[in-house]
Amino acid sequence: VQPPEKPLQAEEWNKLRESFRSPEIFEEVMFNNMVRCNSPIDVAKSLLTHVAKSNGDVTYNLLVKYLALCVQQGQTSEIRDVYDIMKIRFKILESGAYNLLIKGLSNSDQWRMALTLLEEVKKIMIPSRTNYESCIKAASRHQEMNLAFELYHEMLAKDLVPTLDVLQAFFDFCRGMKGAELQKELFGILLYLRDNQIYPHKTFMRSIKLWFESIPGENWRTRLTNIKDSGLCPVCNHQLEDSDLTEAEYNNLRERIIKDVIHGTDTFRKTSPQEFEAFQKFVENRLPFDIVIDGLNVSHLKSRKMQCENLFDAVNCLAKENARLLVLGRKHMLANSSHWKREIMKEMQNKADFFFAENISEDDAFLLYATLQSGKHCKFVTRDFLRDHKACLSDSKTRHLFRKWQRGHQIALIYCVKSKKVFLSVFIQQPALRYDCVVQTTGDTWHIPYKDTFDEKYSYQVPRKWLCIQQK
């Protein structure tokens, strides 16, 4: 149903409604289309008025749809009017309405009202990331950086993950500003990228570059570069951090993962303690392995191929160097089926050790345990990012070690169409990098790895391009 181009009278709305095949949902469909077509506000208002006169009131749903159109067009006074109506009519608003109100008001000259609404939301629920980010951007636009950072820290304390968009906004709005506290906050964002293994995309990297160059009286020099395989930066001759963990770090990490992740609460939600005990015995009797493979995960590598063929290709590829392989499978793989052929499974079992868990088991804990028990040399294969397990680790130092260990030990299997074969790309890419691919600083130098494209997803594919920043 096409929205009209100008406001209609009551009888005209009634006529349209009657010609619509489901009159009971006419208003709802019409408002959806008005939002989609970005209809003039007076057209939407004339329908709202008509509904109010006909029914005696307007439903919550229709008000939210009208509000969405007002926000889309930046109609501040209308947004305020809708809020006043809603506040009187409904005791509590749900998150969708608050998201719209905060977004609409934060983009207007009445942005402080968005802060008041944020306080209102806090009383009844945890505000969404969008709520916080709308208010942070509003405060930044009005150069109220202390307030913006206060909201940012509050958001992190509530375990809300900021978008790269809002992190970039901090660097854009602070350009040319002086102040030790401000600088400390922005360095803090760079360290947040480091701790969470986040790689800025090219436009975010440019904002960081321009901010450093704009700091009054500090004389930072920036250059884009590729780091040598040895880990040496060709611009400033600085040696980047080693990617390897020390013996003490490795042992500490192994103990913490076994304590926090494997014996913590999350493992046995999907596996029984008896099964995990059986797995531990199985592993201890066969240690050490060179590579541990998440079989089910790898079996979905190429969707058009049979699952057991995907796994077969991977096992063949990884077994080439006489590597000792452990494949974590599921019991259903042993039943002869369209995806799991018995003869192929048997052939694979000649090349690798297999442990078949119950079909509801949690693979990741098995994967981590077998890899860590095998020693520092052991790598693992999965396309998962293992974020949940990092979150189970109780302190940031161990979380950082986990990520560092992961960067040096996770192998990515990529399907190569050219050769029609699976080939290997080590997690830290080949040739194996001797340096660690995260944001790094010595105080008077910063090295920031970045990606060419915008990608909100976490990825274990590390970038090869770097921004070198040094203070002269």
Short mmCIF file of C-alpha atoms in Angstrom, two decimals:
data_model
loop_
_atom_site.label_atom_id
_atom_site.label_comp_id
_atom_site.label_asym_id
_atom_site.label_seq_id
_atom_site.Cartn_x
_atom_site.Cartn_y
_atom_site.Cartn_z
CA VAL A 1 0.00 0.00 0.00
CA GLN A 2 1.55 3.25 -1.21
CA PRO A 3 1.47 6.13 1.32
CA PRO A 4 -0.31 9.27 0.05
CA GLU A 5 1.80 12.29 -0.83
CA LYS A 6 -0.29 14.80 1.15
CA PRO A 7 -2.37 14.69 4.37
CA LEU A 8 -5.84 13.13 3.99
CA GLN A 9 -9.21 13.86 5.55
CA ALA A 10 -10.99 11.28 7.75
CA GLU A 11 -13.24 9.99 4.94
CA GLU A 12 -10.27 9.59 2.60
CA TRP A 13 -8.39 7.50 5.20
CA ASN A 14 -11.54 5.41 5.74
CA LYS A 15 -11.87 4.81 2.01
CA LEU A 16 -8.22 3.67 1.76
CA ARG A 17 -8.66 1.42 4.78
CA GLU A 18 -11.76 -0.26 3.34
CA SER A 19 -10.04 -0.97 0.02
CA PHE A 20 -7.14 -2.65 1.87
CA ARG A 21 -7.45 -6.44 2.00
CA SER A 22 -6.74 -6.72 5.75
CA PRO A 23 -8.34 -3.55 7.22
CA GLU A 24 -7.48 -4.57 10.81
CA ILE A 25 -3.74 -4.09 10.13
CA PHE A 26 -4.09 -1.17 7.68
CA GLU A 27 -2.62 1.51 10.00
CA GLU A 28 0.33 -0.67 10.97
CA VAL A 29 1.20 -1.51 7.34
CA MET A 30 0.71 2.11 6.29
CA PHE A 31 3.08 3.40 9.00
CA ASN A 32 5.70 0.78 8.08
CA ASN A 33 5.55 1.97 4.47
CA MET A 34 5.72 5.61 5.52
CA VAL A 35 8.96 4.89 7.39
CA ARG A 36 10.28 2.94 4.39
CA CYS A 37 9.35 5.71 1.93
CA ASN A 38 10.33 8.50 4.35
CA SER A 39 6.89 10.13 3.91
CA PRO A 40 6.33 13.79 4.86
CA ILE A 41 5.65 14.13 8.57
CA ASP A 42 2.33 15.93 8.08
CA VAL A 43 0.98 12.93 6.12
CA ALA A 44 1.85 10.58 9.01
CA LYS A 45 0.43 13.07 11.49
CA SER A 46 -2.89 13.23 9.64
CA LEU A 47 -3.20 9.40 9.93
CA LEU A 48 -2.28 9.55 13.62
CA THR A 49 -4.93 12.24 14.23
CA HIS A 50 -7.51 10.20 12.29
CA VAL A 51 -6.78 7.08 14.40
CA ALA A 52 -6.97 9.07 17.65
CA LYS A 53 -10.36 10.55 16.67
CA SER A 54 -11.79 7.22 15.45
CA ASN A 55 -10.56 5.00 18.30
CA GLY A 56 -10.26 7.48 21.13
CA ASP A 57 -6.54 6.76 21.46
CA VAL A 58 -3.43 5.62 19.58
CA THR A 59 -1.74 2.29 20.35
CA TYR A 60 1.81 2.10 21.68
CA ASN A 61 2.96 0.37 18.47
CA LEU A 62 1.69 3.12 16.18
CA LEU A 63 3.29 5.82 18.33
CA VAL A 64 6.66 4.01 18.10
CA LYS A 65 6.34 3.77 14.31
CA TYR A 66 5.50 7.48 14.09
CA LEU A 67 8.44 8.19 16.40
CA ALA A 68 10.75 6.22 14.05
CA LEU A 69 9.71 8.48 11.16
CA CYS A 70 10.30 11.63 13.28
CA VAL A 71 13.78 10.39 14.26
CA GLN A 72 14.57 9.52 10.65
CA GLN A 73 13.82 13.12 9.68
CA GLY A 74 15.29 14.83 12.75
CA GLN A 75 11.93 16.37 13.80
CA THR A 76 13.00 17.34 17.33
CA SER A 77 9.81 19.04 18.52
CA GLU A 78 7.70 16.09 17.29
CA ILE A 79 10.04 13.65 19.08
CA ARG A 80 9.53 15.60 22.30
CA ASP A 81 5.76 15.67 21.82
CA VAL A 82 5.62 11.89 21.26
CA TYR A 83 7.73 11.38 24.38
CA ASP A 84 5.38 13.56 26.44
CA ILE A 85 2.36 11.57 25.18
CA MET A 86 4.05 8.23 25.85
CA LYS A 87 5.17 9.25 29.34
CA ILE A 88 1.61 10.13 30.31
CA ARG A 89 -0.02 7.12 28.61
CA PHE A 90 2.42 4.32 29.48
CA LYS A 91 4.14 3.73 32.80
CA ILE A 92 7.17 2.03 31.25
CA LEU A 93 8.53 2.21 27.72
CA GLU A 94 10.40 -0.71 26.19
CA SER A 95 13.95 -0.53 24.84
CA GLY A 96 12.91 0.10 21.20
CA ALA A 97 11.19 3.37 22.10
CA TYR A 98 14.07 4.48 24.32
CA ASN A 99 16.56 3.70 21.53
CA LEU A 100 14.60 5.92 19.15
CA LEU A 101 14.11 8.76 21.66
CA ILE A 102 17.77 8.81 22.70
CA LYS A 103 18.99 8.58 19.11
CA GLY A 104 16.63 11.34 17.93
CA LEU A 105 17.36 13.76 20.76
CA SER A 106 21.12 13.16 20.84
CA ASN A 107 21.31 14.32 17.21
CA SER A 108 19.53 17.58 18.03
CA ASP A 109 20.25 20.78 19.93
CA GLN A 110 18.34 19.20 22.83
CA TRP A 111 20.96 16.47 23.20
CA ARG A 112 21.16 16.88 26.98
CA MET A 113 17.65 15.50 27.20
CA ALA A 114 19.04 12.25 25.75
CA LEU A 115 21.29 12.07 28.84
CA THR A 116 18.23 12.46 31.08
CA LEU A 117 16.55 9.61 29.20
CA LEU A 118 19.68 7.48 29.59
CA GLU A 119 19.39 7.95 33.37
CA GLU A 120 15.72 6.95 33.13
CA VAL A 121 16.63 3.75 31.23
CA LYS A 122 19.24 2.84 33.88
CA LYS A 123 16.52 2.64 36.52
CA ILE A 124 14.66 -0.13 34.68
CA MET A 125 17.25 -1.97 32.55
CA ILE A 126 20.85 -1.97 31.36
CA PRO A 127 20.99 0.62 28.57
CA SER A 128 21.94 -0.74 25.16
CA ARG A 129 25.23 -0.08 23.43
CA THR A 130 23.30 2.16 20.99
CA ASN A 131 21.95 4.28 23.89
CA TYR A 132 25.44 4.90 25.22
CA GLU A 133 27.00 5.52 21.82
CA SER A 134 24.33 8.05 20.81
CA CYS A 135 25.03 10.03 24.00
CA ILE A 136 28.83 9.68 23.65
CA LYS A 137 28.73 11.05 20.10
CA ALA A 138 26.45 13.91 21.17
CA ALA A 139 28.79 14.90 24.01
CA SER A 140 31.83 14.63 21.69
CA ARG A 141 30.18 16.77 19.00
CA HIS A 142 29.68 19.48 21.63
CA GLN A 143 33.32 19.16 22.77
CA GLU A 144 32.28 17.79 26.19
CA MET A 145 35.02 15.15 26.10
CA ASN A 146 35.11 14.46 29.86
CA LEU A 147 31.44 13.55 29.75
CA ALA A 148 31.95 11.41 26.62
CA PHE A 149 34.76 9.44 28.29
CA GLU A 150 32.77 9.06 31.49
CA LEU A 151 29.95 7.44 29.48
CA TYR A 152 32.47 5.28 27.60
CA HIS A 153 33.94 3.89 30.86
CA GLU A 154 30.46 3.31 32.24
CA MET A 155 29.62 1.36 29.09
CA LEU A 156 32.75 -0.82 29.39
CA ALA A 157 31.97 -1.46 33.08
CA LYS A 158 28.61 -2.89 31.96
CA ASP A 159 30.43 -5.27 29.55
CA LEU A 160 29.02 -3.51 26.49
CA VAL A 161 31.42 -3.82 23.54
CA PRO A 162 31.87 -0.45 21.78
CA THR A 163 31.65 -0.30 17.99
CA LEU A 164 34.72 0.77 16.03
CA ASP A 165 32.59 3.68 14.88
CA VAL A 166 32.38 5.25 18.36
CA LEU A 167 36.06 4.55 19.09
CA GLN A 168 36.97 6.32 15.86
CA ALA A 169 34.71 9.26 16.81
CA PHE A 170 36.88 9.91 19.89
CA PHE A 171 39.97 10.39 17.71
CA ASP A 172 38.03 12.54 15.21
CA PHE A 173 36.54 14.89 17.83
CA CYS A 174 39.76 15.20 19.86
CA ARG A 175 41.84 16.30 16.89
CA GLY A 176 43.98 19.33 17.70
CA MET A 177 43.01 19.31 21.39
CA LYS A 178 45.67 19.54 24.09
CA GLY A 179 45.59 17.97 27.55
CA ALA A 180 47.40 15.16 29.35
CA GLU A 181 44.17 13.61 30.63
CA LEU A 182 42.65 13.56 27.16
CA GLN A 183 45.80 11.97 25.72
CA LYS A 184 45.76 9.33 28.45
CA GLU A 185 42.16 8.44 27.55
CA LEU A 186 42.95 8.05 23.84
CA PHE A 187 46.04 5.97 24.59
CA GLY A 188 43.66 3.90 26.75
CA ILE A 189 41.50 3.22 23.67
CA LEU A 190 44.58 2.03 21.77
CA LEU A 191 45.41 -0.31 24.67
CA TYR A 192 41.78 -1.53 24.59
CA LEU A 193 42.37 -2.47 20.92
CA ARG A 194 45.52 -4.30 22.01
CA ASP A 195 43.90 -6.20 24.88
CA ASN A 196 40.97 -7.31 22.75
CA GLN A 197 42.98 -8.04 19.59
CA ILE A 198 40.94 -5.58 17.56
CA TYR A 199 42.38 -4.37 14.27
CA PRO A 200 41.18 -0.93 13.13
CA HIS A 201 40.11 -0.61 9.50
CA LYS A 202 41.76 1.87 7.15
CA THR A 203 39.49 4.87 7.89
CA PHE A 204 39.80 4.34 11.66
CA MET A 205 43.59 4.05 11.26
CA ARG A 206 43.60 7.39 9.38
CA SER A 207 41.72 9.04 12.27
CA ILE A 208 44.36 7.74 14.71
CA LYS A 209 47.14 8.97 12.39
CA LEU A 210 45.60 12.45 12.02
CA TRP A 211 45.03 12.74 15.78
CA PHE A 212 48.69 11.98 16.58
CA GLU A 213 49.84 14.49 13.94
CA SER A 214 47.49 17.15 15.35
CA ILE A 215 48.62 17.05 19.01
CA PRO A 216 49.97 20.58 19.65
CA GLY A 217 53.73 20.76 20.33
CA GLU A 218 54.30 16.97 20.47
CA ASN A 219 55.89 16.33 17.06
CA TRP A 220 54.65 12.80 16.33
CA ARG A 221 55.71 11.40 12.93
CA THR A 222 53.53 8.76 11.25
CA ARG A 223 54.21 6.36 8.38
CA LEU A 224 52.42 3.36 6.86
CA THR A 225 54.65 0.33 6.54
CA ASN A 226 54.99 -3.47 6.37
CA ILE A 227 56.94 -5.12 9.18
CA LYS A 228 59.81 -7.39 8.16
CA ASP A 229 59.53 -11.12 8.90
CA SER A 230 62.15 -10.64 11.61
CA GLY A 231 59.78 -8.23 13.42
CA LEU A 232 61.85 -5.13 12.62
CA CYS A 233 59.99 -1.95 11.66
CA PRO A 234 61.72 -0.52 8.56
CA VAL A 235 60.63 3.04 9.47
CA CYS A 236 61.96 3.38 13.04
CA ASN A 237 64.12 0.22 13.32
CA HIS A 238 62.22 -0.84 16.41
CA GLN A 239 61.95 -4.57 17.14
CA LEU A 240 58.34 -5.63 17.77
CA GLU A 241 57.34 -7.88 20.66
CA ASP A 242 58.06 -11.57 20.29
CA SER A 243 55.00 -13.74 19.58
CA ASP A 244 56.19 -16.58 21.79
CA LEU A 245 55.20 -17.04 25.43
CA THR A 246 57.95 -17.65 27.98
CA GLU A 247 57.96 -21.00 29.78
CA ALA A 248 56.55 -19.34 32.91
CA GLU A 249 53.80 -17.54 30.94
CA TYR A 250 52.86 -20.77 29.17
CA ASN A 251 52.64 -22.76 32.40
CA ASN A 252 50.65 -19.99 34.06
CA LEU A 253 48.22 -19.86 31.12
CA ARG A 254 47.81 -23.64 31.06
CA GLU A 255 47.03 -23.76 34.79
CA ARG A 256 44.54 -20.90 34.53
CA ILE A 257 42.71 -22.36 31.52
CA ILE A 258 42.41 -25.73 33.24
CA LYS A 259 41.17 -24.01 36.43
CA ASP A 260 38.92 -21.27 35.03
CA VAL A 261 37.73 -22.68 31.70
CA ILE A 262 37.93 -26.45 31.88
CA HIS A 263 37.04 -26.97 35.53
CA GLY A 264 35.05 -23.75 35.65
CA THR A 265 31.28 -23.76 35.27
CA ASP A 266 31.04 -23.55 31.51
CA THR A 267 32.55 -26.89 30.40
CA PHE A 268 30.12 -29.32 31.92
CA ARG A 269 27.00 -27.60 30.70
CA LYS A 270 27.21 -29.68 27.53
CA THR A 271 29.42 -32.57 28.62
CA SER A 272 29.44 -34.85 31.64
CA PRO A 273 32.35 -34.92 34.13
CA GLN A 274 32.68 -38.68 33.39
CA GLU A 275 33.12 -38.06 29.67
CA PHE A 276 35.71 -35.37 30.27
CA GLU A 277 37.60 -37.65 32.65
CA ALA A 278 37.64 -40.38 29.97
CA PHE A 279 38.98 -37.80 27.51
CA GLN A 280 41.75 -36.73 29.92
CA LYS A 281 42.88 -40.36 30.28
CA PHE A 282 42.73 -40.82 26.50
CA VAL A 283 44.95 -37.74 25.99
CA GLU A 284 47.45 -38.58 28.77
CA ASN A 285 48.05 -42.03 27.23
CA ARG A 286 48.83 -40.59 23.80
CA LEU A 287 50.68 -37.31 24.47
CA PRO A 288 52.16 -35.26 22.92
CA PHE A 289 50.21 -34.23 19.81
CA ASP A 290 51.46 -31.76 17.20
CA ILE A 291 48.04 -30.59 15.99
CA VAL A 292 44.57 -30.89 17.55
CA ILE A 293 41.62 -30.57 15.13
CA ASP A 294 38.02 -29.60 15.85
CA GLY A 295 36.62 -32.22 13.45
CA LEU A 296 33.01 -31.08 13.29
CA ASN A 297 33.99 -27.45 12.74
CA VAL A 298 36.43 -28.35 9.93
CA SER A 299 33.91 -30.73 8.31
CA HIS A 300 31.75 -27.70 7.36
CA LEU A 301 34.63 -25.97 5.58
CA LYS A 302 33.21 -26.34 2.07
CA SER A 303 29.43 -26.56 2.01
CA ARG A 304 29.10 -28.38 -1.33
CA LYS A 305 31.35 -31.24 -0.24
CA MET A 306 30.45 -34.19 1.94
CA GLN A 307 31.42 -33.42 5.55
CA CYS A 308 33.73 -36.44 5.88
CA GLU A 309 35.53 -35.41 2.65
CA ASN A 310 36.25 -31.94 4.05
CA LEU A 311 37.72 -33.53 7.17
CA PHE A 312 39.61 -36.10 5.07
CA ASP A 313 41.23 -33.29 3.00
CA ALA A 314 42.21 -31.46 6.18
CA VAL A 315 43.70 -34.55 7.84
CA ASN A 316 45.68 -35.42 4.66
CA CYS A 317 46.95 -31.88 4.42
CA LEU A 318 48.03 -31.69 8.07
CA ALA A 319 49.52 -35.19 8.26
CA LYS A 320 52.10 -34.44 5.56
CA GLU A 321 55.00 -33.62 7.87
CA ASN A 322 54.43 -36.80 9.89
CA ALA A 323 52.63 -34.65 12.42
CA ARG A 324 50.82 -36.43 15.26
CA LEU A 325 47.18 -35.45 14.91
CA LEU A 326 44.26 -35.65 17.30
CA VAL A 327 40.81 -35.19 15.77
CA LEU A 328 37.93 -34.35 18.09
CA GLY A 329 34.83 -35.94 16.60
CA ARG A 330 31.27 -36.76 17.60
CA LYS A 331 29.69 -40.19 17.96
CA HIS A 332 27.29 -39.59 15.07
CA MET A 333 30.29 -39.56 12.70
CA LEU A 334 30.64 -43.31 13.27
CA ALA A 335 27.16 -44.07 11.95
CA ASN A 336 27.31 -44.72 8.21
CA SER A 337 25.32 -41.84 6.70
CA SER A 338 25.12 -39.57 3.66
CA HIS A 339 27.71 -37.23 5.22
CA TRP A 340 29.85 -39.74 7.11
CA LYS A 341 31.08 -42.70 5.04
CA ARG A 342 32.47 -45.57 7.12
CA GLU A 343 35.36 -46.40 4.72
CA ILE A 344 36.56 -42.76 4.64
CA MET A 345 36.37 -42.56 8.45
CA LYS A 346 38.44 -45.77 8.73
CA GLU A 347 41.09 -44.43 6.38
CA MET A 348 41.34 -41.22 8.43
CA GLN A 349 41.75 -43.20 11.65
CA ASN A 350 44.96 -44.68 10.19
CA LYS A 351 46.44 -41.18 9.94
CA ALA A 352 45.23 -39.58 13.17
CA ASP A 353 44.00 -40.36 16.69
CA PHE A 354 40.25 -39.78 17.03
CA PHE A 355 38.22 -39.10 20.16
CA PHE A 356 34.46 -39.34 19.62
CA ALA A 357 32.46 -37.33 22.17
CA GLU A 358 28.72 -37.43 22.83
CA ASN A 359 26.73 -35.46 20.28
CA ILE A 360 25.87 -32.71 22.78
CA SER A 361 29.41 -32.16 24.06
CA GLU A 362 31.28 -28.87 24.04
CA ASP A 363 34.31 -29.19 21.72
CA ASP A 364 36.31 -26.13 22.73
CA ALA A 365 37.26 -27.30 26.23
CA PHE A 366 38.48 -30.63 24.81
CA LEU A 367 40.43 -28.75 22.14
CA LEU A 368 42.14 -26.41 24.62
CA TYR A 369 42.96 -29.17 27.08
CA ALA A 370 44.59 -31.48 24.52
CA THR A 371 46.56 -28.63 22.89
CA LEU A 372 47.87 -27.17 26.15
CA GLN A 373 48.77 -30.57 27.62
CA SER A 374 50.81 -31.38 24.49
CA GLY A 375 53.24 -28.50 25.07
CA LYS A 376 54.27 -25.19 23.56
CA HIS A 377 54.82 -26.58 20.05
CA CYS A 378 51.24 -27.91 19.63
CA LYS A 379 48.89 -26.04 17.27
CA PHE A 380 45.11 -26.35 16.95
CA VAL A 381 42.60 -26.08 14.11
CA THR A 382 39.14 -24.51 14.41
CA ARG A 383 37.33 -21.69 12.67
CA ASP A 384 35.91 -20.52 16.03
CA PHE A 385 37.34 -17.47 17.72
CA LEU A 386 37.02 -18.95 21.25
CA ARG A 387 35.72 -15.66 22.67
CA ASP A 388 33.60 -17.31 25.37
CA HIS A 389 36.62 -18.99 26.89
CA LYS A 390 38.65 -15.81 26.95
CA ALA A 391 35.76 -14.24 28.87
CA CYS A 392 35.89 -17.05 31.49
CA LEU A 393 39.46 -16.13 32.42
CA SER A 394 39.32 -14.07 35.55
CA ASP A 395 41.94 -11.37 34.97
CA SER A 396 43.06 -9.22 32.06
CA LYS A 397 46.70 -10.39 32.19
CA THR A 398 45.66 -14.02 31.62
CA ARG A 399 43.18 -12.97 28.93
CA HIS A 400 46.02 -11.16 27.14
CA LEU A 401 48.24 -14.26 27.38
CA PHE A 402 45.41 -16.41 26.03
CA ARG A 403 44.98 -14.18 22.99
CA LYS A 404 48.73 -14.06 22.40
CA TRP A 405 48.98 -17.85 22.65
CA GLN A 406 45.98 -18.17 20.33
CA ARG A 407 47.54 -15.86 17.73
CA GLY A 408 50.62 -18.08 17.63
CA HIS A 409 48.88 -21.46 17.71
CA GLN A 410 45.58 -21.36 15.84
CA ILE A 411 45.74 -22.69 12.31
CA ALA A 412 43.18 -21.52 9.77
CA LEU A 413 42.22 -23.92 6.99
CA ILE A 414 41.23 -22.04 3.87
CA TYR A 415 39.68 -23.68 0.84
CA CYS A 416 41.76 -22.78 -2.20
CA VAL A 417 39.62 -22.82 -5.34
CA LYS A 418 42.57 -22.49 -7.73
CA SER A 419 44.16 -25.79 -6.80
CA LYS A 420 40.88 -27.42 -5.67
CA LYS A 421 42.74 -28.46 -2.52
CA VAL A 422 42.70 -27.35 1.07
CA PHE A 423 45.84 -25.47 1.94
CA LEU A 424 47.13 -24.15 5.23
CA SER A 425 47.31 -20.63 6.47
CA VAL A 426 48.75 -20.59 9.98
CA PHE A 427 46.86 -18.39 12.38
CA ILE A 428 49.74 -15.92 12.41
CA GLN A 429 49.98 -16.37 8.63
CA GLN A 430 52.87 -17.82 6.70
CA PRO A 431 55.74 -17.54 7.05
CA ALA A 432 55.13 -17.97 10.79
CA LEU A 433 55.57 -14.52 12.29
CA ARG A 434 58.12 -14.13 15.04
CA TYR A 435 56.49 -10.94 16.25
CA ASP A 436 53.12 -10.42 17.90
CA CYS A 437 50.42 -8.82 15.75
CA VAL A 438 48.70 -6.41 18.16
CA VAL A 439 48.88 -2.69 18.98
CA GLN A 440 52.26 -2.07 20.66
CA THR A 441 53.92 0.89 22.36
CA THR A 442 57.22 1.80 24.00
CA GLY A 443 56.03 5.24 25.08
CA ASP A 444 57.68 7.23 22.30
CA THR A 445 56.63 4.76 19.56
CA TRP A 446 53.33 3.13 18.66
CA HIS A 447 52.83 0.34 16.13
CA ILE A 448 49.26 -0.31 15.04
CA PRO A 449 48.28 -3.19 12.72
CA TYR A 450 45.26 -2.36 10.54
CA LYS A 451 42.96 -3.94 7.97
CA ASP A 452 42.03 -2.58 4.56
CA THR A 453 38.33 -3.16 5.01
CA PHE A 454 35.77 -2.48 7.70
CA ASP A 455 34.93 -5.68 9.55
CA GLU A 456 33.10 -5.72 12.88
CA LYS A 457 33.62 -9.46 13.16
CA TYR A 458 36.42 -10.78 15.29
CA SER A 459 38.85 -12.67 13.15
CA TYR A 460 41.92 -14.77 13.67
CA GLN A 461 43.34 -13.63 10.32
CA VAL A 462 45.98 -11.10 11.26
CA PRO A 463 46.75 -8.05 9.08
CA ARG A 464 50.15 -7.40 7.52
CA LYS A 465 49.88 -3.61 7.24
CA TRP A 466 51.03 -1.32 10.05
CA LEU A 467 50.98 2.31 11.10
CA CYS A 468 54.29 3.34 12.67
CA ILE A 469 54.11 6.39 14.96
CA GLN A 470 57.19 7.87 16.63
CA GLN A 471 57.88 10.99 18.62
CA LYS A 472 60.82 12.98 17.33
#
